[in-house]
Short mmCIF file of C-alpha atoms in Angstrom, two decimals:
data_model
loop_
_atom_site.label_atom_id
_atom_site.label_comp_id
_atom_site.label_asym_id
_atom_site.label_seq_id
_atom_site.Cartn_x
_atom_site.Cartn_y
_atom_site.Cartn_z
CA UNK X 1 33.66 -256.19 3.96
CA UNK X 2 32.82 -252.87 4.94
CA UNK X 3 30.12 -250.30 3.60
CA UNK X 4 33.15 -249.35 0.59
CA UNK X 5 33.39 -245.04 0.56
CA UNK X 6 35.75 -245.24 -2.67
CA UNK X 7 35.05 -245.75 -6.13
CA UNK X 8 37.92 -246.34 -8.68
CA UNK X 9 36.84 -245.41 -12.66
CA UNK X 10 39.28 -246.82 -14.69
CA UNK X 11 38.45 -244.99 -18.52
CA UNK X 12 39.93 -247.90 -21.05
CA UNK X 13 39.84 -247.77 -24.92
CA UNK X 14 42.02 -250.38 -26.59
CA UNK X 15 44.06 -251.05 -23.91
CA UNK X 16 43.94 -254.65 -23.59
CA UNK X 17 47.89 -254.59 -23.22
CA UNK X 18 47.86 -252.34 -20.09
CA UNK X 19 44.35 -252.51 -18.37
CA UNK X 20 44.90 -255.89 -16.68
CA UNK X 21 47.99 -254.25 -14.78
CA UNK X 22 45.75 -251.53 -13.72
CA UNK X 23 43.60 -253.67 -12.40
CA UNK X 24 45.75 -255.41 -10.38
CA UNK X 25 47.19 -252.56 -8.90
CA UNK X 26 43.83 -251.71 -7.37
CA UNK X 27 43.30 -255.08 -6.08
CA UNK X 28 46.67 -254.61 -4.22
CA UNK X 29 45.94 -252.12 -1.94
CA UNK X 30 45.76 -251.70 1.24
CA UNK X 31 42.21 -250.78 1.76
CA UNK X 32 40.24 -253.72 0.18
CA UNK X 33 36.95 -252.13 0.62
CA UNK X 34 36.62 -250.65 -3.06
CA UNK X 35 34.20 -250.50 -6.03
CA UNK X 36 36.01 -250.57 -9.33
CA UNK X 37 34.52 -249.89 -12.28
CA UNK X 38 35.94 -250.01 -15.81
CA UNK X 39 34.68 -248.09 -18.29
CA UNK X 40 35.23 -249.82 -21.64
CA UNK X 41 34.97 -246.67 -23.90
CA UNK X 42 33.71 -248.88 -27.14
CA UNK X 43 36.70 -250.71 -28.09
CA UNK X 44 38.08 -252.47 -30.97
CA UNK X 45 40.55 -254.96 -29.49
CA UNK X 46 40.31 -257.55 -26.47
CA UNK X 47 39.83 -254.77 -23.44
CA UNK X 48 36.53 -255.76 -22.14
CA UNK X 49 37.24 -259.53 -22.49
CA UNK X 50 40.12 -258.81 -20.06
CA UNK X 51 38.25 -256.89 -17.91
CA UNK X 52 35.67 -259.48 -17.80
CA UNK X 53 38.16 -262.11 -16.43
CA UNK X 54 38.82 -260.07 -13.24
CA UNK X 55 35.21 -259.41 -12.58
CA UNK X 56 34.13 -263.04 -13.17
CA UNK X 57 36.89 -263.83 -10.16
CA UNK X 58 36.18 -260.61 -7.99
CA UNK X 59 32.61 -258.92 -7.45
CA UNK X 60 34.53 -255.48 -6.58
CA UNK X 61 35.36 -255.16 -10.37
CA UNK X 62 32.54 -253.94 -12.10
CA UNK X 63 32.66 -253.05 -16.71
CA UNK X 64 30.54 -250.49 -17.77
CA UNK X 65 30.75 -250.94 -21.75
CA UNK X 66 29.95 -248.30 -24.02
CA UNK X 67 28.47 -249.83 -27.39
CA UNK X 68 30.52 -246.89 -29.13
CA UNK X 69 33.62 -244.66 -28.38
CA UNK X 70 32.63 -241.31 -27.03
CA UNK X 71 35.81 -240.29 -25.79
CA UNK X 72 37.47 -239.80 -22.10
CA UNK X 73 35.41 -237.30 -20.71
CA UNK X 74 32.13 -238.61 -21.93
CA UNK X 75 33.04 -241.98 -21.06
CA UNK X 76 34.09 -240.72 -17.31
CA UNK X 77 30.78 -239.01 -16.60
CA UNK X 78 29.21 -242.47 -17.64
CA UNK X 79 31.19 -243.91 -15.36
CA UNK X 80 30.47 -240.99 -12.32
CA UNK X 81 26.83 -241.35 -13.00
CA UNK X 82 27.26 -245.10 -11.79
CA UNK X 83 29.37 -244.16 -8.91
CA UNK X 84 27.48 -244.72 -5.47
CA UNK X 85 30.34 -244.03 -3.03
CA UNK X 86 31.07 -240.66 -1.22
CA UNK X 87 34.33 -240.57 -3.00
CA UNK X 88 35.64 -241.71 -5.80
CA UNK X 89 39.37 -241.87 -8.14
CA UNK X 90 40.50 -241.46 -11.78
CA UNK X 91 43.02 -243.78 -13.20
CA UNK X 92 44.51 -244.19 -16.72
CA UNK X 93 44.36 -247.66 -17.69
CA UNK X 94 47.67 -247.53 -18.84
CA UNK X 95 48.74 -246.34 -15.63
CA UNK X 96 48.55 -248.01 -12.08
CA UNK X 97 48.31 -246.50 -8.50
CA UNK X 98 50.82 -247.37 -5.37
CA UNK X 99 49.63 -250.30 -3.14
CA UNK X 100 48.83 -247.46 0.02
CA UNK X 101 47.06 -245.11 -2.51
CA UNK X 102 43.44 -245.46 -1.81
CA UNK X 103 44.09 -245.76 2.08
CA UNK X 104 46.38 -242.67 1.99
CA UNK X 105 43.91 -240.31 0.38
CA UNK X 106 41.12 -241.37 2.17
CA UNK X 107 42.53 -240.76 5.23
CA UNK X 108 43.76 -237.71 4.33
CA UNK X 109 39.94 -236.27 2.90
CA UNK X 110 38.28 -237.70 5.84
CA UNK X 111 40.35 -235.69 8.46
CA UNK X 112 39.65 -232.66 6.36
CA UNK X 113 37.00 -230.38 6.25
CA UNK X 114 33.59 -230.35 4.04
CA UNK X 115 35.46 -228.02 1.74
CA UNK X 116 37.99 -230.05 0.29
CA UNK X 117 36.66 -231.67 -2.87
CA UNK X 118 40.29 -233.26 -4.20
CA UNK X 119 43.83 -235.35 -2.72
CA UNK X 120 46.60 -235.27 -4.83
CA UNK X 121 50.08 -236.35 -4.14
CA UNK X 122 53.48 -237.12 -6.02
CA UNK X 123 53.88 -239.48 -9.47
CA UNK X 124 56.65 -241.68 -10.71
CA UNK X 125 57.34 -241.84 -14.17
CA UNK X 126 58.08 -244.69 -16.14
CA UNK X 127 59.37 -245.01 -19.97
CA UNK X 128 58.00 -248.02 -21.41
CA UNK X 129 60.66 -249.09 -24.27
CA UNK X 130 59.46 -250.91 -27.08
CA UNK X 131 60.56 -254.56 -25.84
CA UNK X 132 58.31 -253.38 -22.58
CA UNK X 133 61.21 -252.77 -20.10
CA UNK X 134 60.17 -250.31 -17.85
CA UNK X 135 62.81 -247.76 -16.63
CA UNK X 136 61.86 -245.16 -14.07
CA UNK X 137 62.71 -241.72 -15.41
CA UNK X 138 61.63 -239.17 -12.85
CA UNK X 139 59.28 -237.92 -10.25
CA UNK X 140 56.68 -235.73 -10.93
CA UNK X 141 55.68 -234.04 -7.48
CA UNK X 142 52.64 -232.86 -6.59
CA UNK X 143 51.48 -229.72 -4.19
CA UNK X 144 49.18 -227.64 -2.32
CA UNK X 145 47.69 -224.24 -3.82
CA UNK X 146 46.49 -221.06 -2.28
CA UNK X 147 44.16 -220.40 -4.35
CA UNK X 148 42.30 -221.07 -8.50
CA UNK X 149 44.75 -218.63 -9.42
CA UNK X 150 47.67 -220.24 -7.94
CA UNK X 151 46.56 -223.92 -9.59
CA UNK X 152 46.03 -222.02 -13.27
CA UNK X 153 49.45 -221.11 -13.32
CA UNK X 154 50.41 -224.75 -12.41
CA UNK X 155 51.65 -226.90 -15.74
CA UNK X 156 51.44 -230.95 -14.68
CA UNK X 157 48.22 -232.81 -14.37
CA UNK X 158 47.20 -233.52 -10.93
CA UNK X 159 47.76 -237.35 -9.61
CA UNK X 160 46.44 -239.31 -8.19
CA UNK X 161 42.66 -237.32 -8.57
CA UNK X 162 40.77 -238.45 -5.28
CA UNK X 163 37.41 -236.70 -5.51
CA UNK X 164 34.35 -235.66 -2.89
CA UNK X 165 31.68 -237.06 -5.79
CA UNK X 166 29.17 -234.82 -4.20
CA UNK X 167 31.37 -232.07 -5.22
CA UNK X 168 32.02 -232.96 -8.33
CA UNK X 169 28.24 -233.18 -9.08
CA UNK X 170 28.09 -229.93 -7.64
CA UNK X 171 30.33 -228.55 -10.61
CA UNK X 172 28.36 -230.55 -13.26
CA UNK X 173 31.18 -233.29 -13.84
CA UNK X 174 32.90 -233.67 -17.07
CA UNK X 175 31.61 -231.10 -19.49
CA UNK X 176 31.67 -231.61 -23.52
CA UNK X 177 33.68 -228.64 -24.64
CA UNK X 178 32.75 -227.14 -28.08
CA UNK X 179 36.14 -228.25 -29.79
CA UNK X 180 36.76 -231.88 -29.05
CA UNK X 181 33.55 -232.87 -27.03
CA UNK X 182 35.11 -233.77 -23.70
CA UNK X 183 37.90 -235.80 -25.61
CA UNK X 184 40.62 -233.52 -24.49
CA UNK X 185 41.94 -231.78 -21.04
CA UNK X 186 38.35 -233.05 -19.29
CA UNK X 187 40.32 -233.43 -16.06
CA UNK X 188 41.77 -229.75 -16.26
CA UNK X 189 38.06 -228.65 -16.78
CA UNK X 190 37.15 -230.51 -13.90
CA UNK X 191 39.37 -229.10 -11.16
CA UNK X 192 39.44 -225.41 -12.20
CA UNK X 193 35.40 -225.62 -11.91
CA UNK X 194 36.27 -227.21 -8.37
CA UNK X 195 39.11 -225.33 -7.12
CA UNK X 196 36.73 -222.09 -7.67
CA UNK X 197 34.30 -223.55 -4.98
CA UNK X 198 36.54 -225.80 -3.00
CA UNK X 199 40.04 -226.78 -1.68
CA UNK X 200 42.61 -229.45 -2.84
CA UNK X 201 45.29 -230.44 -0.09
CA UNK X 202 48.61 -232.86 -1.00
CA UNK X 203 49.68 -235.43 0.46
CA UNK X 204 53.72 -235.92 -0.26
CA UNK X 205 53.70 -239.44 -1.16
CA UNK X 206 54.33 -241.51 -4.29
CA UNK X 207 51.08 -242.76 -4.94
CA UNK X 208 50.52 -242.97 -8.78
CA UNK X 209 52.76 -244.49 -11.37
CA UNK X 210 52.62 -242.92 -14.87
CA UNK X 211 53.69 -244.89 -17.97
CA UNK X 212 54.87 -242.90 -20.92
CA UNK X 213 54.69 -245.08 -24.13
CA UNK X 214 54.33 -244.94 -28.26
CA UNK X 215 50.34 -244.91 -27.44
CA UNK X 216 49.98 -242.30 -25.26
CA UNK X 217 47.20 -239.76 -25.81
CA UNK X 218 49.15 -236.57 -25.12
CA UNK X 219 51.78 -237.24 -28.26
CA UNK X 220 53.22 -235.31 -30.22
CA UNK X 221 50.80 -235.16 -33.36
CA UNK X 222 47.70 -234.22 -31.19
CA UNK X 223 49.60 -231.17 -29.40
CA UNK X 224 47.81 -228.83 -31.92
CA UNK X 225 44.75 -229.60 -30.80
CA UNK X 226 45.68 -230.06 -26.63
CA UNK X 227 46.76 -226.35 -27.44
CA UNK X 228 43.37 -225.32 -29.05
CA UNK X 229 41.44 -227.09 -25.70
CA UNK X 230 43.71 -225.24 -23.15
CA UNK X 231 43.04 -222.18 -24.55
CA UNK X 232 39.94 -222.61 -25.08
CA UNK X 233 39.32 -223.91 -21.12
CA UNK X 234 41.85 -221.37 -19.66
CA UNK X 235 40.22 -218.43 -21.31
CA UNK X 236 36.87 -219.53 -20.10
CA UNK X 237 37.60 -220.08 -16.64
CA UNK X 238 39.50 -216.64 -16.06
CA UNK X 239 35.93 -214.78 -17.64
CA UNK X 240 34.19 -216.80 -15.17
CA UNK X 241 36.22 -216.31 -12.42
CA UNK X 242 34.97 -212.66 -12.95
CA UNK X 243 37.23 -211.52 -15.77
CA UNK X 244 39.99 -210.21 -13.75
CA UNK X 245 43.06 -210.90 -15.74
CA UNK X 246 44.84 -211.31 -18.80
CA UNK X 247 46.66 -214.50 -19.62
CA UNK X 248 49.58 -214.39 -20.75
CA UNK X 249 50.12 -217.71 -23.08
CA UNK X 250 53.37 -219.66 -23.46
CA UNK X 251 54.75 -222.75 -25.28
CA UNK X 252 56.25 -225.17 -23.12
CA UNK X 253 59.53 -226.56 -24.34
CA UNK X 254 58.05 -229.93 -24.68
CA UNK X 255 55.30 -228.60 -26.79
CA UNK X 256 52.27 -227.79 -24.32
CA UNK X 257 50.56 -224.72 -23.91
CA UNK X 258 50.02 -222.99 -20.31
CA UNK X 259 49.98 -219.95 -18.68
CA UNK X 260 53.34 -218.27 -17.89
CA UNK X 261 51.74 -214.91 -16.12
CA UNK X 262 48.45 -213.54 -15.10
CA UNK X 263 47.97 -209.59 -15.90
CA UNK X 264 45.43 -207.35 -13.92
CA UNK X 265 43.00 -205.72 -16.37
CA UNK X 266 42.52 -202.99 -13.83
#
């Protein structure tokens, strides 16, 4: 194999039901020249004995096990601080990328320039119903912004989140916010710190696969607190940004808390 330039992190915490498939889906793709490395965020169930299958059967897997649960974004800067690659890729465990993924965005970030720190392009999502039938319910595109104002206003998370790691460093990684400790909206943190110094370009391809299910983080009886982390991280950001505007909050219908307007102070 080559020198690899890409580093997948897959974050796990009792997933031993979905992690395997994630796996998988990385060892499908098209460019085979890849570290992966699971980060098995101190689980209670089987996860790291299933990760440990794929590694004993392919050197490119890699666990990272946390002797206790510190939550996703503590768990993903233990994971970055490992990563050795000049790029490297987020994915849910209970999620899994499209076989041309990794080749796609690094393609795409290599013919760019220096300042473009993320690749993003279009998801499918799948309901998962409770005999595990998986029915494809929509696609959630992706797209380009002009500017950290332009992505604030923007609602869906990013996928899939192919990152310059020298960049990311650059922006300190995956902070610990005050309210949940970097168990909440880490990845929003993360790209309004980079799309302040850097750009993001899209790529309009389906290259992550999201699976909505009974276990999902973002459900319904943690919204409260999603809501009390956006606020918290939106509010920030604008100050820093050099305190320019107003935000003006709203409830999305599904229960979610963004930005419906930006108002000058002056």
């Amino acid at each position: 194999m080559n020198e690899p330039l890409v580093t997948v992190l897959i974050p796990a915490y009792n997933r031993e039901q979905y992690v395997g498939q994630a796996i998988e889906s990385i060892q499908r793709q098209t460019l085979q020249d890849f570290v992966c490395i699971v980060i098995d965020d101190g689980s209670t169930d089987h996860t790291r004995d299933v990760v440990e299958t794929y590694r004993k059967l392919d050197r490119r897997i890699q666990c990272l096990a946390l002797p206790e649960n510190r939550g996703l974004g503590q768990a993903l800067q233990a994971g970055l601080d490992a990563v050795r690659t000049r790029y490297f890729t987020i994915l849910d465990s209970d999620d899994w990328y499209a076989p041309q993924t990794l080749e796609t965005c690094l393609t795409a970030i290599e013919a760019a320039s220096a300042d473009v720190s993320l690749v993003c392009g279009n998801a499918v999502i799948w309901h998962e119903h409770p005999d595990g039938q998986l029915i494809q319910q929509a696609q959630q595109p992706g797209r380009a912004f002009d500017n950290q104002y332009d992505f604030i206003l923007y609602g869906p998370t990013l996928v899939p989140r192919f990152l310059r790691t020298s960049t990311v460093r650059e922006v300190g990684g995956f902070e610990r916010d005050p309210i949940t400790d970097g168990r909440m909206a880490e990845d929003r943190l993360l790209l309004l710190k980079l799309i302040h110094i850097s750009r993001f370009i899209y790529v309009n391809d389906d290259l992550y696969n999201i699976r909505v299910h009974a276990d999902n983080m973002t459900k319904p009886e943690t919204r409260d607190k999603f809501i009390e982390v956006k606020r918290y991280i939106f509010t920030r950001m604008l100050k820093e940004w050099g305190d320019e505007y107003e935000p003006e909050f709203y409830i999305h219908p599904e229960g979610w808390l963004d930005i419906k307007a930006l108002i000058p102070k002056r």
